[in-house]
Short mmCIF file of C-alpha atoms and ligand atoms in Angstrom, two decimals:
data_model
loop_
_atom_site.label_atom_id
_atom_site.label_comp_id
_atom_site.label_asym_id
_atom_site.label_seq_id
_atom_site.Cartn_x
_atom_site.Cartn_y
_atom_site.Cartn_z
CA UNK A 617 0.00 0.00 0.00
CA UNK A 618 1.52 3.39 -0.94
CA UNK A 619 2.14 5.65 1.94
CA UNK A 620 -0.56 7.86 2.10
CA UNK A 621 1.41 11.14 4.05
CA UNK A 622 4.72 12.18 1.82
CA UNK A 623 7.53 12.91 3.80
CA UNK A 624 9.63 16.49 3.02
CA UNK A 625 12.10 16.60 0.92
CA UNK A 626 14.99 17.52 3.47
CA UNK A 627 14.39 13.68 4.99
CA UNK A 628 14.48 12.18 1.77
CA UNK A 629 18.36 13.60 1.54
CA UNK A 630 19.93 12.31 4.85
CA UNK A 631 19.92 8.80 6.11
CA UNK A 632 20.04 7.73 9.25
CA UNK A 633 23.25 7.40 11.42
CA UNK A 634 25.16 4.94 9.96
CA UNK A 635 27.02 4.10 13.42
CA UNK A 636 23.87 3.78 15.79
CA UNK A 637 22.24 1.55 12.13
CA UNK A 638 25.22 -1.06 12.71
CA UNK A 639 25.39 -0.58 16.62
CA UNK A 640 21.88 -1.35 16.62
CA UNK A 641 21.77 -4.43 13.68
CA UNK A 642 24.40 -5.82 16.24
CA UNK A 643 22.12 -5.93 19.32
CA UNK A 644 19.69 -7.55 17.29
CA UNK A 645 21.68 -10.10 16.14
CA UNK A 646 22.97 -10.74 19.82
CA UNK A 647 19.55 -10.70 21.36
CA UNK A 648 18.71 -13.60 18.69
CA UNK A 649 21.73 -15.50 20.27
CA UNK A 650 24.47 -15.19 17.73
CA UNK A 651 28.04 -15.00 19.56
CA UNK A 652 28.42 -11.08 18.39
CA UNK A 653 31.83 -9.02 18.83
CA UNK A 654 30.65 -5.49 19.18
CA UNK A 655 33.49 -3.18 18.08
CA UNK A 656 30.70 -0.18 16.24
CA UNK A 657 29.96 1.15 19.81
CA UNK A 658 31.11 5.10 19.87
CA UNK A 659 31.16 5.48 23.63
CA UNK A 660 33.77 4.83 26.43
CA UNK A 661 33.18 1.10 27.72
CA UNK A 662 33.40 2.54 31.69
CA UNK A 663 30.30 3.45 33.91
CA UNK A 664 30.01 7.01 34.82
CA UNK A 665 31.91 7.68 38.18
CA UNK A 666 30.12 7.51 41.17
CA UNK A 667 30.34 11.08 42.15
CA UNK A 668 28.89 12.31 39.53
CA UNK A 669 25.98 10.10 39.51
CA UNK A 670 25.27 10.54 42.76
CA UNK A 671 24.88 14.61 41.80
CA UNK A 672 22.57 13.79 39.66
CA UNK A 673 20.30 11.98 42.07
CA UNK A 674 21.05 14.03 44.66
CA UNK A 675 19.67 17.03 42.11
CA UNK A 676 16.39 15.20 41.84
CA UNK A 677 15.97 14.65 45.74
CA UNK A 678 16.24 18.56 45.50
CA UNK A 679 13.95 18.95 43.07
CA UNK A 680 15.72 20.02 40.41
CA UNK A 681 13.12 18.93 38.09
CA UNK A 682 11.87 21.65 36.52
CA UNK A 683 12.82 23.86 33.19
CA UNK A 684 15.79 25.28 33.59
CA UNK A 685 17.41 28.54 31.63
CA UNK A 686 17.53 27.86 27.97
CA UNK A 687 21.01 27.95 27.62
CA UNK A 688 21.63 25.87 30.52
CA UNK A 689 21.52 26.76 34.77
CA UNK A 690 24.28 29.53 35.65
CA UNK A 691 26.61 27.85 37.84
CA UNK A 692 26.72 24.64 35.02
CA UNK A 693 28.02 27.85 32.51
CA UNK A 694 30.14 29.12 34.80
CA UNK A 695 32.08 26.08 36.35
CA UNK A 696 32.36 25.52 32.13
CA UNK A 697 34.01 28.99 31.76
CA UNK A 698 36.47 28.24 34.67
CA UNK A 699 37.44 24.95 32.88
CA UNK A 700 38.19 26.61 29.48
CA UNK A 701 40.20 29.30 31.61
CA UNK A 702 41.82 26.49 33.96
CA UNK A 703 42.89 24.35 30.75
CA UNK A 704 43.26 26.56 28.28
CA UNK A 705 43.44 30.25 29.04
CA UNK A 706 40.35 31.13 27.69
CA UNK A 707 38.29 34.28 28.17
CA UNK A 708 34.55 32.96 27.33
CA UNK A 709 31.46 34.89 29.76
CA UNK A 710 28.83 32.74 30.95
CA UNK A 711 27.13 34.41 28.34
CA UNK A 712 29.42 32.93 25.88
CA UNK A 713 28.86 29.77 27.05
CA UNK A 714 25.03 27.14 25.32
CA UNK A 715 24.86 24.18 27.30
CA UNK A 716 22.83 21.58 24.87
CA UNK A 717 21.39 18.76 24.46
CA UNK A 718 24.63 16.43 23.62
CA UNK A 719 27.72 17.97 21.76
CA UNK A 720 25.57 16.30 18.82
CA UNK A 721 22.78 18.76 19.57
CA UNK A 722 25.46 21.61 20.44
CA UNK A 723 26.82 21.16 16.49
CA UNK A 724 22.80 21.19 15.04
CA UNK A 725 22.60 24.81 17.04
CA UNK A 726 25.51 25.78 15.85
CA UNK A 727 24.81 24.85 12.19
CA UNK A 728 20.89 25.94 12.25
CA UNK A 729 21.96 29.45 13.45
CA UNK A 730 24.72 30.22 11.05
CA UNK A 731 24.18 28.74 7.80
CA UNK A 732 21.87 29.98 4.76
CA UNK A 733 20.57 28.27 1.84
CA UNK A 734 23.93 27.29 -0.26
CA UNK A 735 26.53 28.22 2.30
CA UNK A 736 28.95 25.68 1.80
CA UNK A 737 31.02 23.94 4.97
CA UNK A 738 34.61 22.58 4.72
CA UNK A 739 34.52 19.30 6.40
CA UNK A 740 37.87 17.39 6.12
CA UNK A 741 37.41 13.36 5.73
CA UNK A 742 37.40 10.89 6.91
CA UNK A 743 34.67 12.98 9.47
CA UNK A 744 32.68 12.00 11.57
CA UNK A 745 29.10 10.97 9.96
CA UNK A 746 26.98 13.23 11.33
CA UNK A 747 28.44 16.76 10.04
CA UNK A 748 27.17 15.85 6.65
CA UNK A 749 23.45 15.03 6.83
CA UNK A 750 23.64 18.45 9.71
CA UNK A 751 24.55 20.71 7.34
CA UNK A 752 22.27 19.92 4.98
CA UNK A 753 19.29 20.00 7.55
CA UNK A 754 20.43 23.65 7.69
CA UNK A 755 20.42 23.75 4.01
CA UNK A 756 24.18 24.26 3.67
CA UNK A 757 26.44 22.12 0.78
CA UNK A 758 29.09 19.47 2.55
CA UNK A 759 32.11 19.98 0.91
CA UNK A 760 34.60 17.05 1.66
CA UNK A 761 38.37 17.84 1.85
CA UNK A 762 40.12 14.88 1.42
CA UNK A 763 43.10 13.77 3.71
CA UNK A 764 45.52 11.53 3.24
CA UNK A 765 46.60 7.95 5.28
CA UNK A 766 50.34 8.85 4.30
CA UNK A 767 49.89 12.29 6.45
CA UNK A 768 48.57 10.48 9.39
CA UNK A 769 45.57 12.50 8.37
CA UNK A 770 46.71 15.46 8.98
CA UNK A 771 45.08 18.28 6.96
CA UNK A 772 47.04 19.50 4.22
CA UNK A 773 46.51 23.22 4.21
CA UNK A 774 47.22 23.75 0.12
CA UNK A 775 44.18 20.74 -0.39
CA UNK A 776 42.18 23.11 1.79
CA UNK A 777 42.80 26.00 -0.46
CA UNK A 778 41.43 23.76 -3.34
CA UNK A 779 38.19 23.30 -1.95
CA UNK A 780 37.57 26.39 -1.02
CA UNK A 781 35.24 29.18 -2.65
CA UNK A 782 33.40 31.84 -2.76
CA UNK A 783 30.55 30.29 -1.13
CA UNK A 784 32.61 28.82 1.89
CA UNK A 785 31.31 29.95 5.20
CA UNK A 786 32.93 27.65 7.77
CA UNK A 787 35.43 24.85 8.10
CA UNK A 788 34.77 21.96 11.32
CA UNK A 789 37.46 20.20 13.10
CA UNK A 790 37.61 17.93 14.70
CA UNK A 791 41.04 16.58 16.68
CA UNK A 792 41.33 14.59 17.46
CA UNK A 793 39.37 12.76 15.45
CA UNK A 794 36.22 10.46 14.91
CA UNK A 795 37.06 7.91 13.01
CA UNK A 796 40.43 7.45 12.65
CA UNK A 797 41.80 9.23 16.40
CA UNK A 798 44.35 11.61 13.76
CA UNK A 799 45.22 15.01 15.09
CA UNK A 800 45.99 18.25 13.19
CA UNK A 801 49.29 19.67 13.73
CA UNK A 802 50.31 23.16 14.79
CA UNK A 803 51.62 24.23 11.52
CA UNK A 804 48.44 23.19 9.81
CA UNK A 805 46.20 24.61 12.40
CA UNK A 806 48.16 28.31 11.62
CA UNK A 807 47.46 27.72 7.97
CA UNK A 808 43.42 26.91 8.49
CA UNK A 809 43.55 29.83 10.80
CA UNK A 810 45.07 32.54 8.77
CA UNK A 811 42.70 31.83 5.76
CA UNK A 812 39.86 31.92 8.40
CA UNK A 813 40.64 35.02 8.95
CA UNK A 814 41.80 36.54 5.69
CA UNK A 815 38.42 34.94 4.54
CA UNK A 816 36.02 35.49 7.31
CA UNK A 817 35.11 31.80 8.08
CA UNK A 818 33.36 30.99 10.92
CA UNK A 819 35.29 27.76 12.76
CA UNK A 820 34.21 25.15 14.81
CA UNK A 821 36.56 23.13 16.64
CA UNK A 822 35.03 19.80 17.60
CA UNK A 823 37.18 18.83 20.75
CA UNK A 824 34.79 16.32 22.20
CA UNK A 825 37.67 14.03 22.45
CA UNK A 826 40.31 16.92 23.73
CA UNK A 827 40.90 14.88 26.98
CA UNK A 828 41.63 11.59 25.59
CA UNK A 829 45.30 11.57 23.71
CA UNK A 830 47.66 9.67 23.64
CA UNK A 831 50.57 12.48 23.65
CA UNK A 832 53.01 13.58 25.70
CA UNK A 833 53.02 17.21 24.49
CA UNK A 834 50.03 19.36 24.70
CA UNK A 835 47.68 19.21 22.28
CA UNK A 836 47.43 21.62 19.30
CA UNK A 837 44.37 23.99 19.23
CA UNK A 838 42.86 26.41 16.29
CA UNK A 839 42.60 29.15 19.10
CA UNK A 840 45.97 29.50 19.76
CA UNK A 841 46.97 30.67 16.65
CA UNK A 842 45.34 33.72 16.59
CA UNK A 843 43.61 35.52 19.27
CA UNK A 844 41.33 37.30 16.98
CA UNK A 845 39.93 33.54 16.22
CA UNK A 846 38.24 33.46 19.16
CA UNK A 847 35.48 35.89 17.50
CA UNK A 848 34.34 33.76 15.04
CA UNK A 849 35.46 30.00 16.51
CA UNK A 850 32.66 27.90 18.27
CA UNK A 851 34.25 25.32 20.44
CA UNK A 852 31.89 22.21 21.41
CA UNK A 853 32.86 20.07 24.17
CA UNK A 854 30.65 17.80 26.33
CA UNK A 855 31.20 15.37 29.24
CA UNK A 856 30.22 12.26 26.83
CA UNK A 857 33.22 11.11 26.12
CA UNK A 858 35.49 12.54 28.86
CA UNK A 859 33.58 11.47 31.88
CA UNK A 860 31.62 8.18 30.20
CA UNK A 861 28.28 10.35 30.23
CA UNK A 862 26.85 9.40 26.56
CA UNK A 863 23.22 8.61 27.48
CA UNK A 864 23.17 11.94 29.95
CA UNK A 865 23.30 14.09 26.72
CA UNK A 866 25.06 16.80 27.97
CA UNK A 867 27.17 19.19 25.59
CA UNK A 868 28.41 22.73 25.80
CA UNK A 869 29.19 25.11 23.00
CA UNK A 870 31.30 28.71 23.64
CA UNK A 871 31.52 31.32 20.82
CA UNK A 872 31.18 34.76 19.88
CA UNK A 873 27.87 36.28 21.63
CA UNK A 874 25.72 37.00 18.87
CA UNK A 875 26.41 33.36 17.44
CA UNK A 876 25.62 31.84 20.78
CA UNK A 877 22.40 34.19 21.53
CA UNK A 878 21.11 32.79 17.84
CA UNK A 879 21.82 29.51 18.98
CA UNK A 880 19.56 29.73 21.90
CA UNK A 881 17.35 30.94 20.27
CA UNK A 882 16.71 28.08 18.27
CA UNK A 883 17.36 25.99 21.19
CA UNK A 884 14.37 27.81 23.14
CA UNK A 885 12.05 26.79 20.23
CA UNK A 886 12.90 23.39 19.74
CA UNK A 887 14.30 21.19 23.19
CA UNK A 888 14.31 24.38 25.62
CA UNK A 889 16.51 23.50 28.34
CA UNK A 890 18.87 20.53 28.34
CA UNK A 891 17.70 17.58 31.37
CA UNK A 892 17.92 19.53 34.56
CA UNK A 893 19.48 17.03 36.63
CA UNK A 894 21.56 15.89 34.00
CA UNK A 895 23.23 19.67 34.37
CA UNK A 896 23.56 19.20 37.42
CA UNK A 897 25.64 15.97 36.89
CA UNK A 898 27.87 17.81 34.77
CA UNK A 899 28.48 20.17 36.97
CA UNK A 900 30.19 17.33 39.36
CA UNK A 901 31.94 16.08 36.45
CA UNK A 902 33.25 19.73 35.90
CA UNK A 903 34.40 20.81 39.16
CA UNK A 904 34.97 17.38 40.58
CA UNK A 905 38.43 15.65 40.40
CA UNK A 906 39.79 15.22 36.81
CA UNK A 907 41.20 11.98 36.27
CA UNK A 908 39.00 10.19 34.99
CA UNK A 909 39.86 10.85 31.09
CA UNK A 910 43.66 9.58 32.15
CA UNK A 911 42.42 6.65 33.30
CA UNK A 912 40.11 5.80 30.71
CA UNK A 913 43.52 6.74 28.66
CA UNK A 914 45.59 4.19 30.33
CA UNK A 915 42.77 1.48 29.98
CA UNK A 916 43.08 2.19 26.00
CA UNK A 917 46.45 2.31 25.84
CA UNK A 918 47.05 -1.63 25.54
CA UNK A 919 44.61 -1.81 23.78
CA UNK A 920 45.41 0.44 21.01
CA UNK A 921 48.59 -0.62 20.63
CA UNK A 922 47.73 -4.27 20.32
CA UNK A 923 44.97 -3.33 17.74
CA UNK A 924 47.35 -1.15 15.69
CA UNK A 925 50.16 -3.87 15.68
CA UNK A 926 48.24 -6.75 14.67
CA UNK A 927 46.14 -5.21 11.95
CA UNK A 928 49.35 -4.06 10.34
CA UNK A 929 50.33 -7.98 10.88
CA UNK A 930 47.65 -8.57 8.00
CA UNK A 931 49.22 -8.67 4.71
CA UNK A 932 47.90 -5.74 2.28
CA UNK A 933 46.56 -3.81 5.48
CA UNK A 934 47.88 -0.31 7.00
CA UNK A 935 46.57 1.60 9.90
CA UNK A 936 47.36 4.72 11.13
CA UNK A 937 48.94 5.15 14.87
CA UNK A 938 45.56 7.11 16.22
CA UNK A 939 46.82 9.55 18.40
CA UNK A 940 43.49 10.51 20.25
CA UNK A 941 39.85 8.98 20.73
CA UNK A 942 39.53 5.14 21.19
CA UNK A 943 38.85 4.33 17.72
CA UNK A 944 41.85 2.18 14.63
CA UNK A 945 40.81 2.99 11.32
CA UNK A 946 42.75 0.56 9.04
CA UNK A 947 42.60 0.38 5.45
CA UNK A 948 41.43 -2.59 3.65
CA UNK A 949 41.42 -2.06 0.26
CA UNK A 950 43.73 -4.02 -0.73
CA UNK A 951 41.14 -7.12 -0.05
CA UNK A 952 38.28 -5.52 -2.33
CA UNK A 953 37.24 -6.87 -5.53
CA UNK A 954 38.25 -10.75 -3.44
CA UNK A 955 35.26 -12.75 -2.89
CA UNK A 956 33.26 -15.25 -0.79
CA UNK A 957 31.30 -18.17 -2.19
CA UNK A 958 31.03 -16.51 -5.29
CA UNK A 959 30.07 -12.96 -4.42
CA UNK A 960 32.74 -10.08 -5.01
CA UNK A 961 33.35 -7.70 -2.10
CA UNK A 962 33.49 -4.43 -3.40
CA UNK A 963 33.79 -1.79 -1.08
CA UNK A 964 33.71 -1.21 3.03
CA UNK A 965 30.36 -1.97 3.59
CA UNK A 966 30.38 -5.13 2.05
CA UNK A 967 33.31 -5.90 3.22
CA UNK A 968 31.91 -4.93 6.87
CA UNK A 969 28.71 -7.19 6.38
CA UNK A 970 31.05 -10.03 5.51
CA UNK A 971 32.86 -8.98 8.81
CA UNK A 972 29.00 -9.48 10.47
CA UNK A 973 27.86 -12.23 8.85
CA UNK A 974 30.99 -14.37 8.42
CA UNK A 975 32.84 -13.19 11.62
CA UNK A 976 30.22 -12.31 13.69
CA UNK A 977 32.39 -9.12 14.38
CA UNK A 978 30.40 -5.84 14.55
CA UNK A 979 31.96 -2.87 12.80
CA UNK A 980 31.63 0.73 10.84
CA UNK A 981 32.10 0.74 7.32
CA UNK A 982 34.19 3.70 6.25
CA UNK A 983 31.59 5.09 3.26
CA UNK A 984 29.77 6.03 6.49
CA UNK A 985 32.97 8.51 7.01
CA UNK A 986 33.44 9.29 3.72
CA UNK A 987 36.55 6.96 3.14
CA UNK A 988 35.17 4.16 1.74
CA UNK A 989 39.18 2.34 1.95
CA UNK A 990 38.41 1.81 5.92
CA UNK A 991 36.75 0.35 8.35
CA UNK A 992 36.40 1.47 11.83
CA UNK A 993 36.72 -0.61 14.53
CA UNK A 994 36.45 0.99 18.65
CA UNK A 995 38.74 -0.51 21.19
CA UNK A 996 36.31 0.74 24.07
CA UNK A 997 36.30 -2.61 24.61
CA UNK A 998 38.50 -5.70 26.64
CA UNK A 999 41.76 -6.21 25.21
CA UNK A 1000 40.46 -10.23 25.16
CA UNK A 1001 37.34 -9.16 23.29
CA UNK A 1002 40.06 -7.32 20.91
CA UNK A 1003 42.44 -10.44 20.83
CA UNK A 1004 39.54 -13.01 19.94
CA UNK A 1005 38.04 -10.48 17.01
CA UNK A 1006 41.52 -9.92 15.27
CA UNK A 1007 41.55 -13.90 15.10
CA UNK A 1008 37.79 -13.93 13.60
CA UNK A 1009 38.84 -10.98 11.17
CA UNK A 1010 42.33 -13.02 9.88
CA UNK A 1011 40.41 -15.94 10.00
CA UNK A 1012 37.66 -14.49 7.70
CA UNK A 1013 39.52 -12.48 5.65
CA UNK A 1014 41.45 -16.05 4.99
CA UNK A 1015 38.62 -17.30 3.23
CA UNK A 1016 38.03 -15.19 0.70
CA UNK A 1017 39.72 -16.14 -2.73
C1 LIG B 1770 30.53 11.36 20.30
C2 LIG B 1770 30.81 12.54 19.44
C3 LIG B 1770 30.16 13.78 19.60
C4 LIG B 1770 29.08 14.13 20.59
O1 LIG B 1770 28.47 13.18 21.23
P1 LIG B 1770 27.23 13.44 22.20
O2 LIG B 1770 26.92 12.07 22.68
O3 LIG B 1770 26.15 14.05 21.39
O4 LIG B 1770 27.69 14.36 23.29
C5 LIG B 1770 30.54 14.83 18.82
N1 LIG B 1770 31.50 14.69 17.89
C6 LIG B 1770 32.14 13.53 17.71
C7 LIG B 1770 33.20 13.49 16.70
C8 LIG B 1770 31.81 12.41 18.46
O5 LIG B 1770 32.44 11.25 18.23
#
C-alpha cells in the first residue's frame, strides 16, 4: 500500500546514522543469540563515576526537576568557563557559554543558526558521519576535503585551499578525530587559521575528544593561533566522552555572543533547556576531580597498541597510529574486488557485512565517514574481546579467494 502522508524533501536527503544503524543491527543479532563481537559502539566502555551520579540523584531529591534557563543553569556555565580558563586560558562569559542537548545537539545549534541556503562547509574526511546530513538540515552544501593515510591525516593546508570558494562559510574540526583518532598539527592549524581570517570563516573546533590523547606534548588547538579567532570560533565540548556520560546528553558550546544568543534561540524553540538534573551531573563532572579521562587513557592504551600492531600484521593492510579517541581505522582495500562463495566484495560496507555475517564481528564501514578504503573498529572494549576479534577478522579475511 503506498504511503498515504509524503515525507519532506529535506528527509528524503539524509539517512540515518550509519554508526547507531550497525550498533543497533548488532544488538539484534545478539539478542537472537548469535556469539556477536561489538566493536561499532562510539562510547567509552566505563560506567560514569560515582560522584557524579550521585549529583545527579542528589539534584532530583532537591527537586531540580523543573525547566531550567535555555542555555543551561548559571553555575553549570560558569564552572564551564572556569574549565576553558583552567585548561586553556580562555576568556569565554557565561554568556558565551550554550549548554545543549549532547555535543551532537550543540553542532545542530551551531549549524541551524549560522548557515543559509547554499553556504557551503569545509569538512575534512574521513569525518565523523553526522556533520554531513547536519549541514544539509540547515540547508548548507558538505564539501569534503580529502586527507591523506600517508599524512597520518593530517590536513594539508594547500588541499584546503582547493576546496575552497566563494561560497565557503565555515570549516569543522575535529582533533582529534572520529574515526580514525588523527590530530591536526600546529603548523596546519596556523594555515586553516590565517585563511579563516583573511576569509572570514566561521570555525568550529570539535574537541569532544580533547581529553583523551595519547601524547606527551600538549595538544594543538585552532585558538591558539590567533587571538582574533576566538570571534568567530565555536568550540563544542561535552562530558560524553570525557567522563563516560553518553546517554546523559550533555554538551556545551562557547563562541562569539551573537552566534551563541542565535543559537539559543533556536534551542528555546525546539528542546528548551537541556535535562535539569543531567546539568547538574555535569556540573560534578566539571568541578569534581579530573582523572577520569587519564584513566580511561591508560585502559586504551594496551589496547590500542595491540589493535594497531596486529592489523598491520595482516598482509595488504595499513593503519594509522591514532593519536586521540579510542577508535583504529585501518585500510582494507587491498582485499576488495576478493570474494566469498562466489560474491565479489566491493567496497567497506560489504566488506563490513562479511565482517557481520561471516565473523560475527560488529563494525563501521568507512563510506559512512566518507573513506570508503576503511573500516572502523572501537577498542572501548577488553583487550580479550580485541584479541579473539583480530583472530575472527584473519580468520575471515582467509577465506576469501
Ligand atoms: C561522540 C561525538 C560527539 C558528541 O556526542 P554526544 O553524545 O552528542 O555528546 C561529537 N563529535 C564527535 C566526533 C563524536 O564522536
Amino acid at each position: 500500500m503506498p504511503d498515504v502522508i509524503a515525507l519532506a524533501s529535506r528527509v528524503t536527503q539524509i539517512a540515518p546514522s550509519p554508526t547507531l544503524a550497525v550498533n543497533a543491527k548488532a544488538k539484534a543479532l545478539k539478542a537472537a543469540g548469535a556469539d556477536i563481537l561489538n566493536f561499532s559502539v562510539g562510547e567509552p566502555d566505563f560506567d560514569t563515576p560515582l560522584h557524579i551520579c550521585e549529583a545527579g540523584k542528589k539534584a532530583i531529591d532537591d527537586g531540580h526537576t523543573r525547566y531550567t534557563a535555555v542555555p543551561g543553569i548559571p553555575e553549570l556555565r560558569k564552572a564551564i568557563a572556569a574549565r576553558f580558563q583552567a585548561d586553556h586560558g580562555w576568556d569565554y562569559s557565561p554568556e558565551q557559554i550554550q549548554v545543549c542537548c549532547g555535543g551532537k545537539h550543540g553542532l545542530y545549534n551551531i549549524f541551524q543558526a549560522v548557515i543559509n541556503p547554499g553556504d557551503e562547509v569545509l569538512i575534512p574526511a574521513p569525518y565523523w558521519v553526522s556533520y554531513p546530513p547536519m549541514v544539509q538540515l540547515a540547508g548548507g552544501v558538505p564539501v569534503s576535503v580529502p586527507l591523506r593515510e600517508e599524512d597520518d591525516f593530517d590536513l594539508d593546508p594547500d588541499i584546503l585551499d582547493r576546496y575552497a570558494t566563494a561560497r565557503t562559510r565555515m570549516i569543522v574540526i575535529n582533533s582529534p578525530s572520529n574515526p580514525a583518532g588523527c590530530l591536526f598539527s600546529g603548523r596546519s592549524l596556523e594555515a586553516v587559521g590565517r585563511m579563516a581570517l583573511e576569509r572570514g570563516w566561521l570555525v568550529v573546533t570539535d574537541d569532544i575528544y580533547e581529553t583523551i590523547t595519547y601524547l606527551d606534548s600538549r595538544l594543538p588547538h585552532i585558538l591558539d593561533v590567533d587571538p582574533r579567532l576566538a570571534e568567530q570560533t565555536v568550540v563544542l565540548n561535552g562530558v560524553s566522552k570525557s567522563f563516560a556520560m553518553t546517554g546523559w546528553r550533555i554538551g556545551y558550546c562557547a563562541g562569539p555572543g551573537h552566534v551563541i544568543k542565535a543559537m539559543n534561540k533556536i534551542q528555546s524553540q525546539s528542546t528548551s533547556n537541556p535535562c535539569a538534573p543531567a546539568q547538574y551531573a555535569a556540573l560534578a563532572a566539571l568541578t569534581g576531580p579530573q582523572d577520569f579521562p587519564l584513566t580511561m587513557r591508560q585502559a586504551f592504551l594496551p589496547r590500542r597498541d595491540f589493535f594497531v600492531e596486529d592489523l598491520r600484521s595482516i598482509p595488504g593492510v595499513t593503519c594509522v597510529n591514532p593519536r586521540g579517541a579510542f577508535y583504529v581505522f585501518p585500510n582494507f582495500s587491498a582485499y576488495y574486488g576478493r570474494s566469498f562463495q562466489g560474491k565479489v566484495i566491493g567496497d567497506s560496507v560489504a566488506l563490513a557485512d562479511y565482517f557481520l555475517d561471516e565473523a560475527k564481528v560488529a563494525s563501521v564501514p568507512g563510506a559512512a565517514f566518507g573513506a570508503d578504503a576503511f573500516i572502523r573498529f572501537s577498542f572501548a572494549t577488553s583487550l580479550e574481546i580485541i584479541q579473539e576479534g583480530m583472530q575472527r577478522i584473519k580468520d575471515a579475511l582467509g577465506r576469501l579467494s
